[in-house]
Amino acid sequence: MQAYNDYGVVIESLIFNFENDMQKFTKVRGVVAPMDRANVDTDAIIPKQYLKSIKRTGFGPNAFDDWRYLDPGAPDIENATRRINPDFILNKPPYDKARILIARENFGCGSSREHAVWALEDFGFRAVIAPSFADIFFNNSFKNGLLPIVLDAEIVNELFNKVESKTGFEVTLDLHHQKLITETLEEYPFEVDAFRKHCLLNGLDDIGLTLQHASEITAYETQRKQASPWLFNGC
């Protein structure tokens, strides 16, 4: 038996056939890529010409496209045919495999495109460290499994100095204990909202949160079908 909502639409086809594929975030260790820029906007993170897709994957090769390549890009242009900008930090090993990005204030400003978070994740980033973030980008990050860490500007300066003084400097992000631990064992605590922390630790996006209540939703719809059978398309 299929469960329908009040408008005769099958609930399972809308909710239960989706999969929650957000990766859990517990403890991440990786190279930190320094992006010594303030006000990095979402158009810089993923330019507007790449926004036609609504899939979460496939944006990594065009993350920071205008800075990453010397030639203009478009969805119908193969990146392999474009000249790489040798001076851009994310084109240099080991930062081309970095898992953590550090930047200056107001990261993610500009338009509200969720694709910016998708592009960062598809590149390989699991977290961004900055003194401040644009509100919409900050919220979108949590919804998609990217951890935005806000630290005081002085601490961010300290981390920049460490990262820039040693190529491939690594840190560990321990979300459970809410600590950033450097490879030289300095520890920096960071704040995370309890609900958002729960979602990241358990890999729960909006669909995942809904699926936690799948049995309750089915029970409610079954009850509605019994109480108002005329609403359920004769099933």
C-alpha positions as semicolon CSV with decimal commas, in nm:
position;residue;x (nm);y (nm);z (nm)
1;M;0,000;0,000;0,000
2;Q;0,127;0,344;-0,091
3;A;0,088;0,643;0,140
4;Y;-0,050;0,961;-0,014
5;N;-0,055;1,315;0,120
6;D;-0,357;1,546;0,134
7;Y;-0,316;1,626;-0,235
8;G;-0,310;1,267;-0,355
9;V;0,067;1,259;-0,408
10;V;0,255;0,945;-0,309
11;I;0,473;1,033;-0,010
12;E;0,726;0,754;-0,070
13;S;0,804;0,883;-0,418
14;L;0,882;1,226;-0,278
15;I;1,075;1,135;0,035
16;F;1,160;0,772;0,088
17;N;1,319;0,712;-0,251
18;F;1,579;0,979;-0,181
19;E;1,908;0,880;-0,023
20;N;2,096;1,077;0,239
21;D;2,449;1,088;0,098
22;M;2,602;1,359;0,316
23;Q;2,937;1,244;0,450
24;K;2,980;1,226;0,826
25;F;3,223;1,474;0,979
26;T;3,392;1,346;1,293
27;K;3,767;1,405;1,279
28;V;3,948;1,535;0,970
29;R;4,323;1,571;0,928
30;G;4,469;1,731;0,622
31;V;4,681;1,992;0,450
32;V;4,567;2,352;0,496
33;A;4,558;2,568;0,183
34;P;4,613;2,940;0,255
35;M;4,395;3,180;0,058
36;D;4,512;3,517;0,184
37;R;4,211;3,713;0,060
38;A;3,919;3,887;0,227
39;N;3,568;3,901;0,080
40;V;3,601;3,591;-0,135
41;D;3,259;3,590;-0,299
42;T;3,051;3,306;-0,433
43;D;3,102;3,417;-0,794
44;A;3,476;3,369;-0,742
45;I;3,417;3,029;-0,583
46;I;3,201;2,908;-0,872
47;P;3,124;3,147;-1,161
48;K;2,768;3,192;-1,281
49;Q;2,812;3,009;-1,613
50;Y;2,844;2,680;-1,424
51;L;2,521;2,706;-1,224
52;K;2,283;2,526;-1,460
53;S;2,323;2,189;-1,291
54;I;2,130;2,113;-0,971
55;K;2,345;1,809;-0,891
56;R;2,583;1,845;-0,599
57;T;2,878;1,694;-0,783
58;G;3,094;1,791;-1,077
59;F;3,177;2,149;-0,974
60;G;3,524;2,083;-0,833
61;P;3,717;2,128;-1,161
62;N;3,571;2,478;-1,191
63;A;3,607;2,590;-0,830
64;F;3,778;2,932;-0,830
65;D;3,768;2,908;-1,210
66;D;3,869;3,267;-1,291
67;W;4,172;3,245;-1,062
68;R;4,265;2,890;-1,147
69;Y;4,288;2,923;-1,525
70;L;4,443;3,183;-1,754
71;D;4,180;3,130;-2,025
72;P;3,806;3,200;-1,991
73;G;3,593;2,897;-1,919
74;A;3,245;2,774;-2,006
75;P;3,051;2,450;-1,956
76;D;3,122;2,344;-2,316
77;I;3,498;2,407;-2,291
78;E;3,722;2,121;-2,177
79;N;3,939;2,230;-1,885
80;A;4,221;2,018;-2,024
81;T;4,250;2,263;-2,313
82;R;4,289;2,565;-2,083
83;R;4,612;2,707;-1,944
84;I;4,659;2,662;-1,570
85;N;4,754;2,967;-1,364
86;P;5,084;2,855;-1,206
87;D;5,067;3,125;-0,939
88;F;4,729;3,026;-0,795
89;I;4,771;2,847;-0,463
90;L;4,532;2,560;-0,535
91;N;4,725;2,469;-0,850
92;K;5,040;2,404;-0,646
93;P;5,116;2,071;-0,475
94;P;5,029;1,977;-0,206
95;Y;4,751;2,238;-0,193
96;D;4,581;2,089;-0,497
97;K;4,487;1,804;-0,260
98;A;4,413;2,018;0,046
99;R;4,119;1,924;0,267
100;I;4,105;2,247;0,467
101;L;4,100;2,606;0,341
102;I;4,195;2,912;0,546
103;A;4,095;3,260;0,433
104;R;4,029;3,610;0,560
105;E;3,707;3,778;0,673
106;N;3,366;3,768;0,504
107;F;3,429;3,446;0,315
108;G;3,140;3,340;0,090
109;C;2,985;3,684;0,042
110;G;2,783;3,771;-0,268
111;S;2,493;3,576;-0,414
112;S;2,323;3,295;-0,227
113;R;2,422;3,015;-0,467
114;E;2,446;2,681;-0,288
115;H;2,672;2,569;-0,571
116;A;2,960;2,751;-0,398
117;V;2,957;2,497;-0,116
118;W;2,918;2,211;-0,362
119;A;3,221;2,334;-0,557
120;L;3,440;2,349;-0,246
121;E;3,335;2,002;-0,139
122;D;3,380;1,858;-0,487
123;F;3,732;2,004;-0,493
124;G;3,800;1,807;-0,175
125;F;3,756;2,058;0,107
126;R;3,586;1,945;0,427
127;A;3,622;2,273;0,615
128;V;3,694;2,643;0,577
129;I;3,857;2,855;0,849
130;A;3,803;3,232;0,854
131;P;3,739;3,521;1,096
132;S;3,386;3,558;0,954
133;F;3,153;3,422;0,688
134;A;2,860;3,558;0,492
135;D;2,542;3,436;0,664
136;I;2,386;3,249;0,372
137;F;2,710;3,073;0,282
138;F;2,759;2,984;0,650
139;N;2,414;2,823;0,668
140;N;2,451;2,646;0,333
141;S;2,781;2,496;0,449
142;F;2,624;2,313;0,741
143;K;2,336;2,189;0,527
144;N;2,583;2,026;0,288
145;G;2,843;1,885;0,527
146;L;3,110;2,154;0,498
147;L;3,235;2,282;0,835
148;P;3,284;2,661;0,854
149;I;3,509;2,743;1,150
150;V;3,507;3,097;1,287
151;L;3,821;3,198;1,475
152;D;3,943;3,536;1,597
153;A;4,142;3,732;1,341
154;E;4,455;3,708;1,559
155;I;4,431;3,328;1,567
156;V;4,373;3,318;1,192
157;N;4,690;3,527;1,153
158;E;4,881;3,277;1,367
159;L;4,756;2,991;1,154
160;F;4,844;3,173;0,833
161;N;5,198;3,220;0,964
162;K;5,227;2,849;1,044
163;V;5,079;2,738;0,713
164;E;5,294;2,973;0,506
165;S;5,613;2,887;0,697
166;K;5,590;2,518;0,609
167;T;5,460;2,374;0,284
168;G;5,201;2,108;0,353
169;F;5,128;2,216;0,710
170;E;4,852;1,994;0,849
171;V;4,587;2,034;1,115
172;T;4,331;1,802;1,269
173;L;3,972;1,915;1,314
174;D;3,808;1,727;1,599
175;L;3,440;1,813;1,576
176;H;3,336;1,602;1,874
177;H;3,565;1,798;2,106
178;Q;3,540;2,118;1,896
179;K;3,915;2,162;1,867
180;L;4,158;2,250;1,592
181;I;4,490;2,078;1,661
182;T;4,799;2,173;1,462
183;E;5,073;1,928;1,367
184;T;5,287;2,105;1,628
185;L;5,016;2,027;1,887
186;E;4,875;2,375;1,947
187;E;4,503;2,356;2,018
188;Y;4,237;2,612;1,927
189;P;3,876;2,561;2,040
190;F;3,592;2,660;1,810
191;E;3,217;2,701;1,854
192;V;2,949;2,500;1,676
193;D;2,575;2,507;1,734
194;A;2,469;2,183;1,906
195;F;2,206;2,088;1,647
196;R;2,439;2,157;1,355
197;K;2,713;1,960;1,526
198;H;2,475;1,665;1,565
199;C;2,388;1,678;1,195
200;L;2,753;1,691;1,085
201;L;2,862;1,411;1,316
202;N;2,583;1,189;1,185
203;G;2,594;1,298;0,821
204;L;2,239;1,433;0,824
205;D;2,119;1,682;0,567
206;D;1,755;1,794;0,540
207;I;1,660;1,470;0,367
208;G;1,843;1,263;0,626
209;L;1,662;1,442;0,907
210;T;1,330;1,373;0,737
211;L;1,413;1,006;0,682
212;Q;1,470;0,967;1,056
213;H;1,094;1,008;1,087
214;A;0,997;0,792;0,788
215;S;0,798;0,540;0,994
216;E;0,609;0,818;1,172
217;I;0,526;0,987;0,841
218;T;0,404;0,658;0,696
219;A;0,191;0,592;1,005
220;Y;0,037;0,938;0,982
221;E;-0,041;0,901;0,612
222;T;-0,192;0,557;0,672
223;Q;-0,414;0,706;0,942
224;R;-0,515;0,988;0,709
225;K;-0,604;0,736;0,440
226;Q;-0,832;0,551;0,679
227;A;-0,994;0,871;0,806
228;S;-1,032;1,039;0,464
229;P;-1,014;0,772;0,193
230;W;-1,156;1,005;-0,073
231;L;-0,831;1,203;-0,062
232;F;-0,616;0,908;-0,162
233;N;-0,697;0,850;-0,525
234;G;-0,898;0,536;-0,461
235;C;-0,599;0,335;-0,332
